[in-house]
CSV table of C-alpha atoms in Angstrom, one decimal:
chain,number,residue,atom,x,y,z
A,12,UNK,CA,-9.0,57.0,-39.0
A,13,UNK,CA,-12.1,58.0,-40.4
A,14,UNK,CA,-12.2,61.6,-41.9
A,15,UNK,CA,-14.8,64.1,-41.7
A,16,UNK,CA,-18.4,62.4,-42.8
A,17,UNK,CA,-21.8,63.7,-43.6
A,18,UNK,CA,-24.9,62.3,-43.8
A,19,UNK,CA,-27.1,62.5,-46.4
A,20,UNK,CA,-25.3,62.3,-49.5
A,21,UNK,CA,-28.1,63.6,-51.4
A,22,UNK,CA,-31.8,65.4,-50.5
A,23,UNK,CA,-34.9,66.5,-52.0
A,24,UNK,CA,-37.0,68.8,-50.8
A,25,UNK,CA,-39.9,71.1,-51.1
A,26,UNK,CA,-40.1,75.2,-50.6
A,27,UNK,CA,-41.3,76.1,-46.9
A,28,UNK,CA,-40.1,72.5,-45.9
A,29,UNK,CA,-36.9,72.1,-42.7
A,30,UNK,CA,-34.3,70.1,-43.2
A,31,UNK,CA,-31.5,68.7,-41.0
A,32,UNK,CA,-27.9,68.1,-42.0
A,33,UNK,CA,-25.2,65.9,-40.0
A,34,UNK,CA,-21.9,66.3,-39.5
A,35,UNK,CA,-19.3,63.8,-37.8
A,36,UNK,CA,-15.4,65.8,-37.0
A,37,UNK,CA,-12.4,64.1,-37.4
A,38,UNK,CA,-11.0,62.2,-34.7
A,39,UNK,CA,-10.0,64.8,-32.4
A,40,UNK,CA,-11.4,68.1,-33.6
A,41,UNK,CA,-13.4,70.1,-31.3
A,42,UNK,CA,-14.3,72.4,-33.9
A,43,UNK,CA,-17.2,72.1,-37.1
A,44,UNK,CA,-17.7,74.8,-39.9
A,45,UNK,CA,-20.4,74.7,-42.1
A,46,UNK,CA,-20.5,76.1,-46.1
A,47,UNK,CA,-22.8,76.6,-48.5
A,48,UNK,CA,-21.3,75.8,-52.1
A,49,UNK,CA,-24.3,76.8,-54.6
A,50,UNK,CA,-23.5,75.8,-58.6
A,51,UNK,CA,-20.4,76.9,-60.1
A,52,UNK,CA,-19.5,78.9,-56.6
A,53,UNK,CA,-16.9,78.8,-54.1
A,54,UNK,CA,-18.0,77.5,-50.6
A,55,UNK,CA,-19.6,80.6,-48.8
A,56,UNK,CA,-19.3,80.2,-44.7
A,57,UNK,CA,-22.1,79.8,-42.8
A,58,UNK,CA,-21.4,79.5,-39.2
A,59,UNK,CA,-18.9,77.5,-37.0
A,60,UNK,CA,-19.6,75.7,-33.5
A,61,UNK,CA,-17.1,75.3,-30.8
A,62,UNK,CA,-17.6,73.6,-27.3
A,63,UNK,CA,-21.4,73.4,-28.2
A,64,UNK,CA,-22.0,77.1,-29.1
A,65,UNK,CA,-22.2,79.3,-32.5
A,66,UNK,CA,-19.0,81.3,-32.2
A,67,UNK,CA,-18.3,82.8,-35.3
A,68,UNK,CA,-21.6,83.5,-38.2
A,69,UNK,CA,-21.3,84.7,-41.8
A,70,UNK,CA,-23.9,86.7,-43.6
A,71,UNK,CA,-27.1,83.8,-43.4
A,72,UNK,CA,-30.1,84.5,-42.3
A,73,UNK,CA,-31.9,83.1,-39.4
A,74,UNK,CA,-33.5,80.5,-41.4
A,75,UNK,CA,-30.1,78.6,-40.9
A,76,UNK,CA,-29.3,77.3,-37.6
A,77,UNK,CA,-27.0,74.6,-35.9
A,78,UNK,CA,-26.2,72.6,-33.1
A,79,UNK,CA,-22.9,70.8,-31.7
A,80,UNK,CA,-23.0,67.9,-29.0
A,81,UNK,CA,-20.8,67.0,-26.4
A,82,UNK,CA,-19.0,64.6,-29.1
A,83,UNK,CA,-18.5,67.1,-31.4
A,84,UNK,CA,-20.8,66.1,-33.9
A,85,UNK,CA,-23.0,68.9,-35.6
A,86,UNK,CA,-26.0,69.9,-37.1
A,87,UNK,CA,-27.1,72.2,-39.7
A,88,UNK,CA,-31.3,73.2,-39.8
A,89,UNK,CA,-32.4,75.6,-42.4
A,90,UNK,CA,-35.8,76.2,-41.9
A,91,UNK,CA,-39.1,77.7,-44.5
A,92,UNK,CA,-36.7,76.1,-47.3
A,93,UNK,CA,-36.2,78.4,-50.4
A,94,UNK,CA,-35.4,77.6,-53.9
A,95,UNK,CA,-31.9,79.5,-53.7
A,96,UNK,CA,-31.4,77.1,-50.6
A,97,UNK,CA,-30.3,74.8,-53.3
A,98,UNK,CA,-26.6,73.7,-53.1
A,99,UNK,CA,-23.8,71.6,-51.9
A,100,UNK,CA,-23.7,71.9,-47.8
A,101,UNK,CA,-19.9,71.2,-46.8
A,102,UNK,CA,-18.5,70.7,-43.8
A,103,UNK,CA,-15.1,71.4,-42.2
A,104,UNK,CA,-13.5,70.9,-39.2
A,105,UNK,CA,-10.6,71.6,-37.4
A,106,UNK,CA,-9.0,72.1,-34.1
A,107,UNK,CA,-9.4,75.3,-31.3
A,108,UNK,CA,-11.9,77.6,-33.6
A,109,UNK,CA,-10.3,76.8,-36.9
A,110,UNK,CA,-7.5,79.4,-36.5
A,111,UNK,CA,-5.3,76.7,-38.8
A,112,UNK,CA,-5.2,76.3,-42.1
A,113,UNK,CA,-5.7,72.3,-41.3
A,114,UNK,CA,-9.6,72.3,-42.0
A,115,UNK,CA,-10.9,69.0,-42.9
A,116,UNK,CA,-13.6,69.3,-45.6
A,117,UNK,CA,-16.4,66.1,-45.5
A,118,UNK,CA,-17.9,65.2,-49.0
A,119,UNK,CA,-20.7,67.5,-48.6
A,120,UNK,CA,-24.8,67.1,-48.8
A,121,UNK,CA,-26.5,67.5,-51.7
A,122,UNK,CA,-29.8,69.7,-51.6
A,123,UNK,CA,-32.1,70.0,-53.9
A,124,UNK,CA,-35.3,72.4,-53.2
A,125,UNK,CA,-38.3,72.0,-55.8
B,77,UNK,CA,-19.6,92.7,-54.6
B,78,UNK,CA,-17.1,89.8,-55.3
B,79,UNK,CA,-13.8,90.0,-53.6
B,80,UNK,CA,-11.9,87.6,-55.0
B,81,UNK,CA,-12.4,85.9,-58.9
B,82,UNK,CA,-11.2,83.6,-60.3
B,83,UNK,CA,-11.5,85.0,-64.1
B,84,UNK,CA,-11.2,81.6,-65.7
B,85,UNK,CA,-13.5,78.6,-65.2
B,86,UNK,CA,-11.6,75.8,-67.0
B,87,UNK,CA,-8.5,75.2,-67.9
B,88,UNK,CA,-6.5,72.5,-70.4
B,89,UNK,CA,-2.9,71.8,-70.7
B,90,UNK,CA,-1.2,68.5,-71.7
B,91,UNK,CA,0.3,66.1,-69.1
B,92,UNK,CA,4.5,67.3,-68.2
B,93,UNK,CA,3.8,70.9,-68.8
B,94,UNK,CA,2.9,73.9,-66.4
B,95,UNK,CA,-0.4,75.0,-65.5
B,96,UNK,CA,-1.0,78.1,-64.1
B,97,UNK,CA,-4.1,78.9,-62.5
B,98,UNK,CA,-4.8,82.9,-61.4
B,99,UNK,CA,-6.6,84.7,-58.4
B,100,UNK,CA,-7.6,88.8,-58.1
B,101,UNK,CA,-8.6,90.0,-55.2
B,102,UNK,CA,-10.0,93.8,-53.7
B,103,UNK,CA,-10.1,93.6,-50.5
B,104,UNK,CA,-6.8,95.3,-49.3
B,105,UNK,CA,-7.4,93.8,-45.7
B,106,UNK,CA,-6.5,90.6,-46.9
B,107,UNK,CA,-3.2,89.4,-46.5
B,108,UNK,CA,-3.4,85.5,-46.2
B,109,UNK,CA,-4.3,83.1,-49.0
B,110,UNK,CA,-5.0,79.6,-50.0
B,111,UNK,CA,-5.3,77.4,-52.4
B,112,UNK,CA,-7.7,74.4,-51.9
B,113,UNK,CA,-8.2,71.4,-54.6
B,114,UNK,CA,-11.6,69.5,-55.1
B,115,UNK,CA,-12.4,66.3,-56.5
B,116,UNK,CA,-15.3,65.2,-57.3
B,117,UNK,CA,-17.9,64.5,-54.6
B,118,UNK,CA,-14.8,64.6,-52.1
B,119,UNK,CA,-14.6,68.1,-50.0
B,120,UNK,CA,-11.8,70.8,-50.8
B,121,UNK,CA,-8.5,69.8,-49.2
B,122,UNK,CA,-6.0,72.5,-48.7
B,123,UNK,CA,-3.0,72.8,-51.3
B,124,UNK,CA,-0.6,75.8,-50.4
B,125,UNK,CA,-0.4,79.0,-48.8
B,126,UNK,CA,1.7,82.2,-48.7
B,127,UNK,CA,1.3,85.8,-46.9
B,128,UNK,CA,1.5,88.8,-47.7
B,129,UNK,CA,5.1,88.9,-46.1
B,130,UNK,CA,6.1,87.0,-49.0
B,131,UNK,CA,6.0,86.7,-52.7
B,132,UNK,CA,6.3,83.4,-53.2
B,133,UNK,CA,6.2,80.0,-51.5
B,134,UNK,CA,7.0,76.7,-52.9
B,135,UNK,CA,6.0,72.8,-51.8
B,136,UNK,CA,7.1,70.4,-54.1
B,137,UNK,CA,5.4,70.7,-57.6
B,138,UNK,CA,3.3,73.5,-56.5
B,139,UNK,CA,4.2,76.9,-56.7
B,140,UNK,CA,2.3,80.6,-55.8
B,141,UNK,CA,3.3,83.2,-56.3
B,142,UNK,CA,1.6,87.0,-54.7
B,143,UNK,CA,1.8,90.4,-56.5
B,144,UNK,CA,0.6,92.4,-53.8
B,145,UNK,CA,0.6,95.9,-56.0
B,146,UNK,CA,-2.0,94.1,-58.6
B,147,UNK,CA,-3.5,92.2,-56.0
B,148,UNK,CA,-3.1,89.1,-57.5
B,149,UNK,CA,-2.0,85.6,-57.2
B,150,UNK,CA,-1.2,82.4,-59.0
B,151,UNK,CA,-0.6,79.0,-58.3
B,152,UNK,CA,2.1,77.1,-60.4
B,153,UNK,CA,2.0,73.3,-61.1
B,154,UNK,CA,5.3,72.2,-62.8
B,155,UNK,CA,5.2,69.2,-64.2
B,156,UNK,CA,0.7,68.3,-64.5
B,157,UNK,CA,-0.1,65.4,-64.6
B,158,UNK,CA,-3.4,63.7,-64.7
B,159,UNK,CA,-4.4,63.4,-61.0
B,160,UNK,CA,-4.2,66.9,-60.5
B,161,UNK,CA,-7.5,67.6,-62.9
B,162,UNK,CA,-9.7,69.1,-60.1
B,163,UNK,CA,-11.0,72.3,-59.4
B,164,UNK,CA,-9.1,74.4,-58.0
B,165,UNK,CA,-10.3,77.6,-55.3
B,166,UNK,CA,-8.4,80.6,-54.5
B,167,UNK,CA,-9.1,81.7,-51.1
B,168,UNK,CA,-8.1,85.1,-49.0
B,169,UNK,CA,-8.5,86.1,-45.3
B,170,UNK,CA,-7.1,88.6,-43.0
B,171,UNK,CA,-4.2,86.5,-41.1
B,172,UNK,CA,-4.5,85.4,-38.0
B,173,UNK,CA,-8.6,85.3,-38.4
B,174,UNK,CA,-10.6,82.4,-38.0
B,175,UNK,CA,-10.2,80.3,-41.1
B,176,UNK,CA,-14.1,80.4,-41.6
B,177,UNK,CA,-13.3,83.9,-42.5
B,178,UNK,CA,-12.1,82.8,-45.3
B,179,UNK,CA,-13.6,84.4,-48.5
B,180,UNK,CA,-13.3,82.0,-51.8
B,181,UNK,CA,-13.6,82.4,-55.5
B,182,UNK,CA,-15.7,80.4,-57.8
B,183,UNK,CA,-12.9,77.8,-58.3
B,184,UNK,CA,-11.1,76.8,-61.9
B,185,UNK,CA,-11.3,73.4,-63.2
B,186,UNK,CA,-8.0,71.8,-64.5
B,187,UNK,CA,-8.0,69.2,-66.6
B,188,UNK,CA,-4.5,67.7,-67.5
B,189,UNK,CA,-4.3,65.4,-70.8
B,190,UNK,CA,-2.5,62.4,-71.1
């Protein structure tokens, strides 16, 4: 049973520039959080998706957005990339709006902003 | 404003003895908390937890233990051994909240010596 993955490991990218981050749950969660985990931080939440819509948001700016299909994959877009954007994207899922402590963490994406 | 710290980044201790990693928080809303271990370009999987109902909770080699007066906690590890060098996050939430809610430190790396 494959755990929670995410695609790409790694990423380069310029200031101003989008990017788009993947995420595949585990095998029967319905729910995806993401977290930003900049150097020599703890993970900071971002926002979570559940049956296709944003239900719960930390304190991000617009900038960062997401999407969740019908087969629970998700998304993360951060758009007019900054240099502070730079970090390790993780994310988690779980099942019915992550009130568990069962969250399943992928391996995160590696961004890079120059 | 950070709400919970974890005052030391690293941590040494030799292979059959204890380690014993510490958390502070503020926030007097917070009565749930977590432990979570990371390896190395793995995502945090979760260790142990306790509330604020109790002072302690035990699984196996891992111990934590809650002193709600000086808002702090610790997490035990009797005996180390090598496999548990990680880093290690502290994490606190209001119970019964989303787990995204969760607010983390900046995580303590163990390293356990042969």
């Amino acid at each position: 049973d494959a755990g929670v993955t995410q695609s790409p490991t790694h990423l380069i990218k310029t200031r101003g520039q989008q990017v788009t981050l993947r995420c595949s749950p585990k095998s029967g969660h319905d729910t995806v959080s993401w977290y930003q985990q900049a150097l020599g931080q703890g993970p900071q939440f971002i926002f979570q998706y559940y049956e296709e819509e944003e239900r719960q948001r930390g304190n991000f700016p617009d900038r960062f957005s997401g999407h969740q299909f019908p087969n629970y994959s998700s998304e993360l877009n951060v758009n007019a990339l900054l240099l502070g954007d730079s970090a390790l994207y993780l994310c988690a899922s779980s099942e019915g709006q992550g009130f568990t402590d069962t969250q399943y963490f992928g391996p995160g994406t590696r961004l890079t902003v120059l | 404003d950070q709400q919970v710290k974890q005052n030391s980044p690293s941590l040494s201790v030799q292979e059959g003895r204890i380690s014993i990693l510490n958390c502070d928080y503020t926030n007097s809303m917070f009565d749930y908390f977590l432990w979570y271990k990371k390896y190395p370009a793995e995502g945090p999987t979760f260790l142990i937890s306790i509330s604020s109902i109790k002072d302690k909770n035990e699984d196996g080699r891992f111990t934590v233990f809650l002193n709600k007066s000086a808002k702090h906690l610790s997490l035990h590890i009797v005996p180390s051994q090598p496999g548990d060098s990680a880093v290690y996050f502290c994490a606190a939430r209001v119970y019964n909240t989303n787990a995204g809610k969760s607010t983390f430190g900046d995580g303590t790396t163990l390293t356990v010596k042969p």
